[in-house]
Coordinates of C-alpha atoms and ligand atoms in Angstrom, one line a residue:
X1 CA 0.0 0.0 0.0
X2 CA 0.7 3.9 0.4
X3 CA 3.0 2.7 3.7
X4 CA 5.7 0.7 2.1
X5 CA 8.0 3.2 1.9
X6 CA 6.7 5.1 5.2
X7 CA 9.2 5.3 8.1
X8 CA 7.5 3.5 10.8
X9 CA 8.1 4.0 14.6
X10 CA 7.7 2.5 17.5
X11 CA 7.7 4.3 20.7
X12 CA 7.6 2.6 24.2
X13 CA 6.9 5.5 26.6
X14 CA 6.8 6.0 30.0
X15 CA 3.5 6.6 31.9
X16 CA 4.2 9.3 33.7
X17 CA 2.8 12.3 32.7
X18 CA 6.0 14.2 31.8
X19 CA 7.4 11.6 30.2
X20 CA 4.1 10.4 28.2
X21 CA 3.0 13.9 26.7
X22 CA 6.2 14.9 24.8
X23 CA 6.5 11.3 23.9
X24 CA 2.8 11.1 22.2
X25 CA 3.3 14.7 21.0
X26 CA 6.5 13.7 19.1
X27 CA 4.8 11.0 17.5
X28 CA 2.7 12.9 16.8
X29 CA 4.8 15.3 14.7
X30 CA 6.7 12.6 13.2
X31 CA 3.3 11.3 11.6
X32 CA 2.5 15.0 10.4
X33 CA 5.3 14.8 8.6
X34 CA 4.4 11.3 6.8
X35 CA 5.8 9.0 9.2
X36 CA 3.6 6.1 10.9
X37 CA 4.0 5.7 14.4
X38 CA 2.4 2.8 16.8
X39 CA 2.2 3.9 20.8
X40 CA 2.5 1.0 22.7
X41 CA 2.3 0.2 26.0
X42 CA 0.4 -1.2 29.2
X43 CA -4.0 -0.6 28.9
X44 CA -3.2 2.1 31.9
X45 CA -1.1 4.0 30.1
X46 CA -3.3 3.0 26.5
X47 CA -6.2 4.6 28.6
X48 CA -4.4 8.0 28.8
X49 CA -3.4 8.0 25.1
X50 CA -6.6 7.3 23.0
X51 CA -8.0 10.3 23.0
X52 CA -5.5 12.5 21.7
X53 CA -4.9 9.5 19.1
X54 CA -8.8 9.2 18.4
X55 CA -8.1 12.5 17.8
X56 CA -4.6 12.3 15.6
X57 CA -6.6 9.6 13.4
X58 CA -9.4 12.1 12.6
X59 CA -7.2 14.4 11.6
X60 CA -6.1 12.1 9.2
X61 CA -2.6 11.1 10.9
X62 CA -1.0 7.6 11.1
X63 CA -0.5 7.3 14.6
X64 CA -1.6 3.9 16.4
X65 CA -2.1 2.6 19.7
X66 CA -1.4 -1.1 20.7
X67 CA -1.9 -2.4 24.5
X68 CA -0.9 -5.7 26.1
X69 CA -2.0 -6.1 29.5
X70 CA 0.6 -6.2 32.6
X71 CA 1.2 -9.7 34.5
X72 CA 0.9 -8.4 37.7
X73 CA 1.8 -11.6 39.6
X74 CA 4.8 -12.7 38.0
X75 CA 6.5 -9.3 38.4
X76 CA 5.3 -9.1 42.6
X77 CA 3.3 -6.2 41.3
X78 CA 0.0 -5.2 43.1
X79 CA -2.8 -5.0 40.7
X80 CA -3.9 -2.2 40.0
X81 CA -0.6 -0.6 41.0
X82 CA -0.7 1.6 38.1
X83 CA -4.3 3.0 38.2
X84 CA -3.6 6.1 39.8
X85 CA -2.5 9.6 38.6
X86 CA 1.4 8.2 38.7
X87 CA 3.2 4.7 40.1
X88 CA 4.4 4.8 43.8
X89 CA 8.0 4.3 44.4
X90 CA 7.5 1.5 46.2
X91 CA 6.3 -0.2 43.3
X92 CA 7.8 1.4 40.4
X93 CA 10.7 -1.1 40.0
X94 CA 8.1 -4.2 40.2
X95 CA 6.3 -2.1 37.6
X96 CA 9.8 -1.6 35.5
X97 CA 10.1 -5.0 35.7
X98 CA 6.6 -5.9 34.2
X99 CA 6.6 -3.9 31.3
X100 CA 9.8 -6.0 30.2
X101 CA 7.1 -8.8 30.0
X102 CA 5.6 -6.8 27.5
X103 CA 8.5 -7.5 25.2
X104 CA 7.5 -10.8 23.4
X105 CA 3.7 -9.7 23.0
X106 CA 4.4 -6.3 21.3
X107 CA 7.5 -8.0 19.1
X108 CA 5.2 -10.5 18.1
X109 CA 2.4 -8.1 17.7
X110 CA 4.6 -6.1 15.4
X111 CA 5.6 -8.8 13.1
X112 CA 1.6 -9.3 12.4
X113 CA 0.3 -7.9 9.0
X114 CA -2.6 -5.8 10.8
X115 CA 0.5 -4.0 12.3
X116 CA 2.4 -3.3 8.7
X117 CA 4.6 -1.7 7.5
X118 CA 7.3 -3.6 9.4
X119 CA 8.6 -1.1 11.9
X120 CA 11.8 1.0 11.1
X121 CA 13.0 2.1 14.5
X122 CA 11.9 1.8 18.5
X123 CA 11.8 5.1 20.1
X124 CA 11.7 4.2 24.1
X125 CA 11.4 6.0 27.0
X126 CA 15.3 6.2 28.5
X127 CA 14.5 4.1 31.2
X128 CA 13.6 1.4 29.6
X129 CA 16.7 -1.0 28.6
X130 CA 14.7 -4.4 27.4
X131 CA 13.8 -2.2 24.1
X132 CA 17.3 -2.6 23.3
X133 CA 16.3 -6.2 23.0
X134 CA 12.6 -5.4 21.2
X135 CA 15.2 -3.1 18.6
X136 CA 17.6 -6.1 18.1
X137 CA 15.2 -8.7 17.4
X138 CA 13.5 -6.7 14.9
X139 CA 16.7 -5.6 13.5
X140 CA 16.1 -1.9 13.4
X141 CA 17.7 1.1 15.8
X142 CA 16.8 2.1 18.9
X143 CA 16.5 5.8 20.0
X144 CA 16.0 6.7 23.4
X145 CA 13.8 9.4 24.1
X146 CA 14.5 12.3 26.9
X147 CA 12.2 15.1 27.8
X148 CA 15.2 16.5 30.1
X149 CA 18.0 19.1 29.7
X150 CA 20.8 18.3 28.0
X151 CA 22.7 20.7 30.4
X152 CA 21.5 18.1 33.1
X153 CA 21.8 15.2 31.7
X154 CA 25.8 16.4 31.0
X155 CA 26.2 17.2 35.0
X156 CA 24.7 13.5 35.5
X157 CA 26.9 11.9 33.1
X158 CA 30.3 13.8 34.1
X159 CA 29.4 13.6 38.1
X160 CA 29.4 9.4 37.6
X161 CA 31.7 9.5 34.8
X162 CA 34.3 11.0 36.6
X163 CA 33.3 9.8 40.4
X164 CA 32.8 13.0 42.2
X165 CA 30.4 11.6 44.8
X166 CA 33.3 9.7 46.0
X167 CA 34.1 10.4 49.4
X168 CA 31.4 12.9 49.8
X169 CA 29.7 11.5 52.8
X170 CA 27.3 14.6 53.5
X171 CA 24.8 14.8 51.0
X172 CA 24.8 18.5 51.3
X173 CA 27.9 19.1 50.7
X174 CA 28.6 21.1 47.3
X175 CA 30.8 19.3 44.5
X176 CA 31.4 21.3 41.2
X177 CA 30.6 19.5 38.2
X178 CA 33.5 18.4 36.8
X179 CA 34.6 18.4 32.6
X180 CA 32.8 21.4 31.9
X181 CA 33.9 24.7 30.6
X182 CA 31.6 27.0 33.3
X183 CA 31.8 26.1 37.1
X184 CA 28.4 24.9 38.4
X185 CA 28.0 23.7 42.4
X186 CA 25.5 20.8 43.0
X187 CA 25.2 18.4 46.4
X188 CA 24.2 15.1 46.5
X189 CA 21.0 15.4 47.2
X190 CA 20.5 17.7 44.6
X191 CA 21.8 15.6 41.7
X192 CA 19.4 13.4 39.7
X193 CA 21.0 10.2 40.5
X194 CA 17.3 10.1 39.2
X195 CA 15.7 8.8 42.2
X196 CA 17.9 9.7 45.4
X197 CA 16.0 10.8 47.7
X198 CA 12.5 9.1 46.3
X199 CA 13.0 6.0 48.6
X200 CA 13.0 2.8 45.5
X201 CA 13.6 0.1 46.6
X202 CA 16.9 -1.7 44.6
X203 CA 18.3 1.8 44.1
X204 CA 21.6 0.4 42.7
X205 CA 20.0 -2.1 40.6
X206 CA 17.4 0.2 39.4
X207 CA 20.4 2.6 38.8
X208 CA 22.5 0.3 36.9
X209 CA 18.6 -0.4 35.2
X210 CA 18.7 3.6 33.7
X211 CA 22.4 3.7 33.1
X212 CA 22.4 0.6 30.5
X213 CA 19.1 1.5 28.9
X214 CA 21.0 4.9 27.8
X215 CA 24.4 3.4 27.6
X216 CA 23.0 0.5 24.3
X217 CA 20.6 3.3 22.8
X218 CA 21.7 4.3 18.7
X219 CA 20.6 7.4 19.4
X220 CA 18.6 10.2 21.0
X221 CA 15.9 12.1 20.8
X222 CA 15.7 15.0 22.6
X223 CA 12.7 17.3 23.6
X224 CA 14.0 21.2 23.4
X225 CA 15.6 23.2 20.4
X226 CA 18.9 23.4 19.9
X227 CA 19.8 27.0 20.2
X228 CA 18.0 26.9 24.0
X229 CA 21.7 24.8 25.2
X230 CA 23.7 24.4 22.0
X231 CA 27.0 23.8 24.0
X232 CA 25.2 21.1 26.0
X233 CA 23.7 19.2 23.8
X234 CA 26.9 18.6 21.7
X235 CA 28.6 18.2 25.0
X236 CA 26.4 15.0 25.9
X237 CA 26.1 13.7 22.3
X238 CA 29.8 13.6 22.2
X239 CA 30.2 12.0 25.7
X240 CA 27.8 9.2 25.1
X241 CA 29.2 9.3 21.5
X242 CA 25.5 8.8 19.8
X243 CA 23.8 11.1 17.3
X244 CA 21.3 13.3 19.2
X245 CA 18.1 15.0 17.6
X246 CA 16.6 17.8 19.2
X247 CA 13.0 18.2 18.0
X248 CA 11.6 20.4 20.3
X249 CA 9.7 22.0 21.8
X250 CA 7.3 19.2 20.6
X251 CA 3.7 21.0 22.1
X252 CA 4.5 23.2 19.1
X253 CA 2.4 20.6 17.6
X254 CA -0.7 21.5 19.5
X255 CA 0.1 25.4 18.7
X256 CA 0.1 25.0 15.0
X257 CA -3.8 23.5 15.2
X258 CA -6.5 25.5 14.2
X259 CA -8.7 24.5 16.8
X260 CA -6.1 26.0 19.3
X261 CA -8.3 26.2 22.4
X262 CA -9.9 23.3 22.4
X263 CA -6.9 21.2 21.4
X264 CA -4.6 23.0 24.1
X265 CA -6.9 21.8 26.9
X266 CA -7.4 18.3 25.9
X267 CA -4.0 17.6 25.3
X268 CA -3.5 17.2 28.9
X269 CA -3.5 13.2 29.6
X270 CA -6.3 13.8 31.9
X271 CA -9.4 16.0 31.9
X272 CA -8.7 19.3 33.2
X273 CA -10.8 20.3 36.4
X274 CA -11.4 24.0 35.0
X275 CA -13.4 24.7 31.5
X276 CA -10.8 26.1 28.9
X277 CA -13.4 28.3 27.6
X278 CA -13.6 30.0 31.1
X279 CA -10.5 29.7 31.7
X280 CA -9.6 32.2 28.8
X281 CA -12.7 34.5 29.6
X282 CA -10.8 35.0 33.5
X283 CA -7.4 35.5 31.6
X284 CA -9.1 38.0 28.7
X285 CA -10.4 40.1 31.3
X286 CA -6.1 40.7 33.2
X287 CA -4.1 43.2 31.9
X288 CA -1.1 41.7 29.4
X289 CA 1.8 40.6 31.6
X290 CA 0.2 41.2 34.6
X291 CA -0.9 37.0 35.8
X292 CA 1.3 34.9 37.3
X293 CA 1.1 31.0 37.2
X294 CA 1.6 28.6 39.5
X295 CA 1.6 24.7 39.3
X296 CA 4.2 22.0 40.5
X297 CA 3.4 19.6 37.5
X298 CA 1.6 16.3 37.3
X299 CA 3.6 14.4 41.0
X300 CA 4.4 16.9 43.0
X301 CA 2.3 17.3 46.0
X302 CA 2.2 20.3 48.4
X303 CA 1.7 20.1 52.3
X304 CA -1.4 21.7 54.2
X305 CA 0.7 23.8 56.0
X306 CA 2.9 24.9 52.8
X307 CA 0.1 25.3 50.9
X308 CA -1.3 28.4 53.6
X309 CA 2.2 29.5 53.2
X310 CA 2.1 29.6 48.7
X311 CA -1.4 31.5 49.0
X312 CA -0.6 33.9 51.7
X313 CA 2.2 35.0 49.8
X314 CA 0.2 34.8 46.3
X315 CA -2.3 36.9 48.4
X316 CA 0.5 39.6 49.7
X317 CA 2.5 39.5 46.0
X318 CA -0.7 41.6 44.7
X319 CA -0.5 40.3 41.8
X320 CA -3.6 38.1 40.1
X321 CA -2.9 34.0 39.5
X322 CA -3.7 30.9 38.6
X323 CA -2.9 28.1 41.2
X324 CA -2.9 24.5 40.2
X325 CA -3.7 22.5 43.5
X326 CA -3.6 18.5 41.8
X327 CA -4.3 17.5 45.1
X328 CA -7.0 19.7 46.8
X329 CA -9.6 16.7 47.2
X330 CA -7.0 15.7 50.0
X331 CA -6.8 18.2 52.2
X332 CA -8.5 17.9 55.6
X333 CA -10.9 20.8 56.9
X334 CA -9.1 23.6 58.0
X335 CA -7.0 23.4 54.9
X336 CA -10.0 23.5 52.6
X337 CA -11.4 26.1 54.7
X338 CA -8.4 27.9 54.2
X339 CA -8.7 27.8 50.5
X340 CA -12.6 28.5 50.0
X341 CA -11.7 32.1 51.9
X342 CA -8.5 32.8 50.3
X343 CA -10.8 32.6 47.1
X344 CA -13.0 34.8 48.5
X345 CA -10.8 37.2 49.5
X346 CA -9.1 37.2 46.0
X347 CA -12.2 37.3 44.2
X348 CA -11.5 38.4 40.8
X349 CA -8.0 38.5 41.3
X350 CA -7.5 34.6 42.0
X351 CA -8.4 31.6 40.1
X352 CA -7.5 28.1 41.9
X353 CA -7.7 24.9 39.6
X354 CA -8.3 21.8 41.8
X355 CA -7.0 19.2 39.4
X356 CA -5.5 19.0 36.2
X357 CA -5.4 22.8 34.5
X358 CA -5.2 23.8 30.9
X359 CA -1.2 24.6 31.4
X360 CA -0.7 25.2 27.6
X361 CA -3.3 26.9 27.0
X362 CA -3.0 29.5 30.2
X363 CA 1.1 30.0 29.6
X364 CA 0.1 30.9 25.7
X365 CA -2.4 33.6 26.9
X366 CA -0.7 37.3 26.9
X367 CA -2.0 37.7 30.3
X368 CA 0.5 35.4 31.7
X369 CA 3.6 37.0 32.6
X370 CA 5.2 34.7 35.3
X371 CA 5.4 31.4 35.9
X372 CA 5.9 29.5 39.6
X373 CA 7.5 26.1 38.5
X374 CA 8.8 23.0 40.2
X375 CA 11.2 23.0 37.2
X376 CA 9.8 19.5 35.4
X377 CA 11.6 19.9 32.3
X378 CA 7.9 20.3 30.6
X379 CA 7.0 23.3 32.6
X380 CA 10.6 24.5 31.8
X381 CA 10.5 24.1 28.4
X382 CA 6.8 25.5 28.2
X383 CA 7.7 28.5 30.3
X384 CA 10.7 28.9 27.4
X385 CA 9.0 28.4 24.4
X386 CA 5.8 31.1 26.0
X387 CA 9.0 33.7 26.3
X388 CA 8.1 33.9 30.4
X389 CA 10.2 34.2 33.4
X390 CA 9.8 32.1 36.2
X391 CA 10.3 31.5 39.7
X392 CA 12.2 28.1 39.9
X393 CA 10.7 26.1 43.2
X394 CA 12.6 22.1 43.0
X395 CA 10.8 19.2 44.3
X396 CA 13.2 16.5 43.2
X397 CA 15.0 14.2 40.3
X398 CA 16.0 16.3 37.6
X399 CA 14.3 19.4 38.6
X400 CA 17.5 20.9 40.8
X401 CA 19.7 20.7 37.3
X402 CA 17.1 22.3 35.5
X403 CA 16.7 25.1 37.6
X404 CA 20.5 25.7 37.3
X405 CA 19.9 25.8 34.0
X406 CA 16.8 28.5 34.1
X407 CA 19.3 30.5 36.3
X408 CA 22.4 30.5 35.6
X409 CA 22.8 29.5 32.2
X410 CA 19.5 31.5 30.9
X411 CA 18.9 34.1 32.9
X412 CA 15.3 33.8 33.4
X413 CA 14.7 32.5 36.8
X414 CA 14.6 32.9 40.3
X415 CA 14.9 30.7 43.1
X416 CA 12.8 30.6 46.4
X417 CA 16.1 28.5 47.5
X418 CA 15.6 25.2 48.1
X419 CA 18.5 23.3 48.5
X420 CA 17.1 19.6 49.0
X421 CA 14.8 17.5 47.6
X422 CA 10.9 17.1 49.0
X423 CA 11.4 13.8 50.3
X424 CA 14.3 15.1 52.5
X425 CA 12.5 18.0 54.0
X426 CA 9.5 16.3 54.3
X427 CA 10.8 14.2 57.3
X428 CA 12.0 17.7 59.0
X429 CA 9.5 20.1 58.3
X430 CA 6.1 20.8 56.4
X431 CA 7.0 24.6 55.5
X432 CA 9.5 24.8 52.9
X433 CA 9.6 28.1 51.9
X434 CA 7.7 31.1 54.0
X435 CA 4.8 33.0 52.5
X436 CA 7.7 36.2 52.8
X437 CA 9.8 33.9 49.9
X438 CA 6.7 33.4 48.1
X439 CA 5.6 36.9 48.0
X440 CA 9.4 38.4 47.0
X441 CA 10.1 36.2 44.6
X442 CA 6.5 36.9 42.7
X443 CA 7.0 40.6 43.3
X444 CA 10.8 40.1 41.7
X445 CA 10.1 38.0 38.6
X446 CA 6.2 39.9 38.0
X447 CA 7.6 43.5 39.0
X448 CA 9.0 46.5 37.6
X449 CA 12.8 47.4 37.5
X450 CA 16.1 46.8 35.3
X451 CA 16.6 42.9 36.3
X452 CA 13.2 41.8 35.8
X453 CA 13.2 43.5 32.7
X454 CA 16.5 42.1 31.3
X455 CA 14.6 38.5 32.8
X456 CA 11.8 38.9 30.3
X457 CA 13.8 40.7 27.4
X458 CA 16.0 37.0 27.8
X459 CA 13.1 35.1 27.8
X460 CA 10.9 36.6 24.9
X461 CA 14.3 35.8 22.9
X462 CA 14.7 32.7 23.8
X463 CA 10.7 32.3 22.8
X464 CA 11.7 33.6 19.5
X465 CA 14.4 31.1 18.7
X466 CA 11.9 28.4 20.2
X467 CA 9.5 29.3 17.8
X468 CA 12.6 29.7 14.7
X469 CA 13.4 26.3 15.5
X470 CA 10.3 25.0 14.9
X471 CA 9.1 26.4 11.7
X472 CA 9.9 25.2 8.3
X473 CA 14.1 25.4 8.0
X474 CA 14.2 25.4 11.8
X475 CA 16.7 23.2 13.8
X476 CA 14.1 21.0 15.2
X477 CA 11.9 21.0 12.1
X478 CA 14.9 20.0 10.3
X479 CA 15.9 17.2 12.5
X480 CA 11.7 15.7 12.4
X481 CA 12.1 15.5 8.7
X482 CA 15.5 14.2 9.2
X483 CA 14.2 11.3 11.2
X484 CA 11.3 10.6 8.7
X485 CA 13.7 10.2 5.5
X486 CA 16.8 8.4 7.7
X487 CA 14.0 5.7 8.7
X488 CA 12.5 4.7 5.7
X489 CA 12.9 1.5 4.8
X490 CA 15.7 0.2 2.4
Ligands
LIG501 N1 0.4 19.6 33.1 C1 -0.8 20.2 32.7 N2 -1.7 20.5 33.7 C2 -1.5 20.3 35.0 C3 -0.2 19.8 35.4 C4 0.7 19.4 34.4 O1 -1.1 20.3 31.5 O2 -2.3 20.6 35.8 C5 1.3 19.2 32.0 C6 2.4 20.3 31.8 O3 2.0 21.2 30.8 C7 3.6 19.4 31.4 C8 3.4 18.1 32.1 O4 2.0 18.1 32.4 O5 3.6 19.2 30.0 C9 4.2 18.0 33.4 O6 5.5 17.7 33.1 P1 6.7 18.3 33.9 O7 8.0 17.7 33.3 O8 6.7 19.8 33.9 O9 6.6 17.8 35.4 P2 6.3 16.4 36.0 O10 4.8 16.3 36.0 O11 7.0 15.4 35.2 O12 6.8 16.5 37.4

């Protein structure tokens, strides 16, 4: 048919939300460009796809979705473990461990006519190392995919590479990165040995896990445009010595639609808890620049007592917002109480999203002019390519490097200061940072002055060369079609 010739990938994602979306988006914009692409993957994660690719499919692309159910039992998983917004530590290595299953169904799956063309390459999550295998057996590449900062995925690499934990007992105690051109200072605790500091059980095996899943990959797919870290990116693709695309940012794929409101708020893997259409009518009616944003992505959870702390100082920062509370429903009495006259106090002024908000959609609105981030590389990248300043708040994994990165290598950020990952404070106090830290940092990244200024003139620039990449001739547009013709068969 029409697909013999067609490039034809396979991606294995990861369920987590900020892994999933750029993932499905990519495919997404590989199969605009003529490519067919099959998601595959356990029915939990199958569940949060369809209907963006219900959607793809009607819209004439050639994106698939295959699922092939988990064997709980043999892996020691519980079932059901993977029902909820996001797998628990706990169980995330049992759950690593059952999607290997998964290997023999979907190979055998993709050998089937009803799946044909016969697949030209496995695009997989970077965590998982058994697609190495899945690539092999079908005899075609695999390219691991990272929605993460080349910056920090550099620091990662040189920091094991060249042993700089050893010794270093205290995990707050600062080591600069070494093999790298600028000096940057991170602790132990801070450094995405991905999960220190989320208590996994296995950590060294699951460490080991990551490490060989990158180590065996052809190549790499990266989400975020080339000019954002240009020094980076050809710093890591010449450590790990593998070709590296950066097609990024890949929710410029949502952007280009027509249909951009509608699209933008179901592109979120779950249904948002505010209606986009209001949504906009609250941001249409704030002066341009003037709202500031605040969400800690898809995991991260705030504590009742921090969460008094982030809306008095949203309150005493005068300035309107959006807070994203994912976990409002949770919150005992007093807490909710708390909220409900907070809202009514900030009538007007104040809109708080108890679940899962448009974030696309409110960060492309000219209202927006600040961003409150726990620094997922997601938020970071969407605070980039929507040319806004942000005030850079860390939970944990990755997010630490990233903030460097919004900091000291871009210029856009500012830091409330936290210096160890959630799980680590958590066990010594609930308030993290003070309603004082909320309020000044708002007032310094949404306020007048020369620095703020030169933060936004660096970030609407940035925005710009986001948005050259993208279009026709662009880095990352160049690198999409790059991928399409290098994978076609013969
Ligand atoms: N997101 C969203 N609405 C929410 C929370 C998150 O649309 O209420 C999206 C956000 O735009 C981003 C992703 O979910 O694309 C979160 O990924 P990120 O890497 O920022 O953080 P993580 O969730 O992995 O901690």
């Amino acid at each position: 048919g029409s697909n013999a010739n067609a490039a034809h990938f396979v991606f294995v994602p990861l369920r987590e939300q900020g892994h999933l979306i750029p993932a499905v988006d990519t495919a997404l914009l590989l199969a605009s460009h003529g490519a067919v692409c099959t998601i595959v993957g356990p029915p939990s994660t199958a569940a949060l796809v369809r209907p963006t690719v219900d959607s793809a499919q009607r819209s004439g692309l050639q994106v698939r979705l295959a699922e092939f159910p988990l064997d709980y039992a043999a892996s020691g998983l519980p079932e059901g473990a993977d029902a909820g917004d996001s797998i628990p530590p706990m169980h995330m290595w049992s759950y690593y461990r059952a999607m290997a299953l998964l290997r023999e169904p979907i190979e055998s799956y993709l050998r089937g006519a009803h799946a044909a063309p016969f697949p030209t390459c496995v695009v997989s999550d970077f965590i998982h190392p058994w697609t190495t295998e899945l690539a092999a057996n079908l005899g075609v590449p695999r390219l691991s995919f990272f929605s993460m900062c080349a910056f920090g995925l550099l620091c990662h690499h040189n920091l094991e590479r060249f042993n700089a934990w050893d010794g270093v007992e205290d995990p707050n105690a600062p080591v600069v990165v070494p093999g790298l051109e600028r000096r940057f200072v991170v602790t132990r605790a801070q450094a995405p040995g991905f999960f220190r500091g989320i208590p996994i059980p296995c950590w060294e095996e699951f460490a080991d896990y990551i490490e060989r899943a990158r180590a065996e990959a052809d190549g790499v797919i990266m989400n975020k445009f080339e000019e954002m870290e240009p020094e980076y990116v050809a710093g890591y693709a010449a450590a790990r010595n593998m070709k590296v695309w950066t097609v990024g940012p890949v929710a410029t794929y949502h952007q280009t639609r027509t249909t951009l409101a509608s699209t933008l708020a179901s592109r979120g893997l779950r249904a948002c808890a505010v209606d986009a259409d209001e949504c906009i009518r609250w941001l249409d009616g704030q002066a341009p620049g003037s709202v500031v944003y605040v969400s800690f992505g898809s995991i991260s959870r705030a504590e009742p007592k921090q969460v008094v702390e982030i809306g008095l100082g949203l309150e005493a920062s005068g300035h309107p917002f959006i807070w994203v509370l994912r976990n409002a429903g949770d919150y005992d009495e007093a807490t909710r109480a708390f909220l409900g006259e907070l809202e009514a106090r900030v009538a007007g002024r104040g809109l708080l999203v108890r679940g899962w908000a448009p974030q696309l959609l409110v960060l492309s609105h000219d209202a927006v002019g600040g961003f409150v981030t726990h620094c997922g590389w997601n938020s970071t990248l969407e605070a980039v390519a929507a040319g806004l300043p942000v005030v850079t708040w860390p939970h944990f994994t990755d997010q630490f490097l990233n903030e460097k990165l919004a900091v000291e290598v871009l210029g856009i950020g500012v830091s409330v200061g936290v210096t160890e990952p959630l799980t680590f404070q958590a066990v010594k106090k609930e308030i993290v940072v003070g309603r004082e830290v909320v309020e000044a940092a708002v007032r310094s990244v949404m306020g007048a002055g020369e620095e703020a200024e030169e933060r936004r003139r660096r970030a609407r620039a940035l925005a710009a060369k986001a948005k050259a990449a993208a279009e026709v001739g662009g880095s990352s547009h160049t690198n999409l079609l790059d991928l399409v013709k290098r994978f076609q068969p013969g």
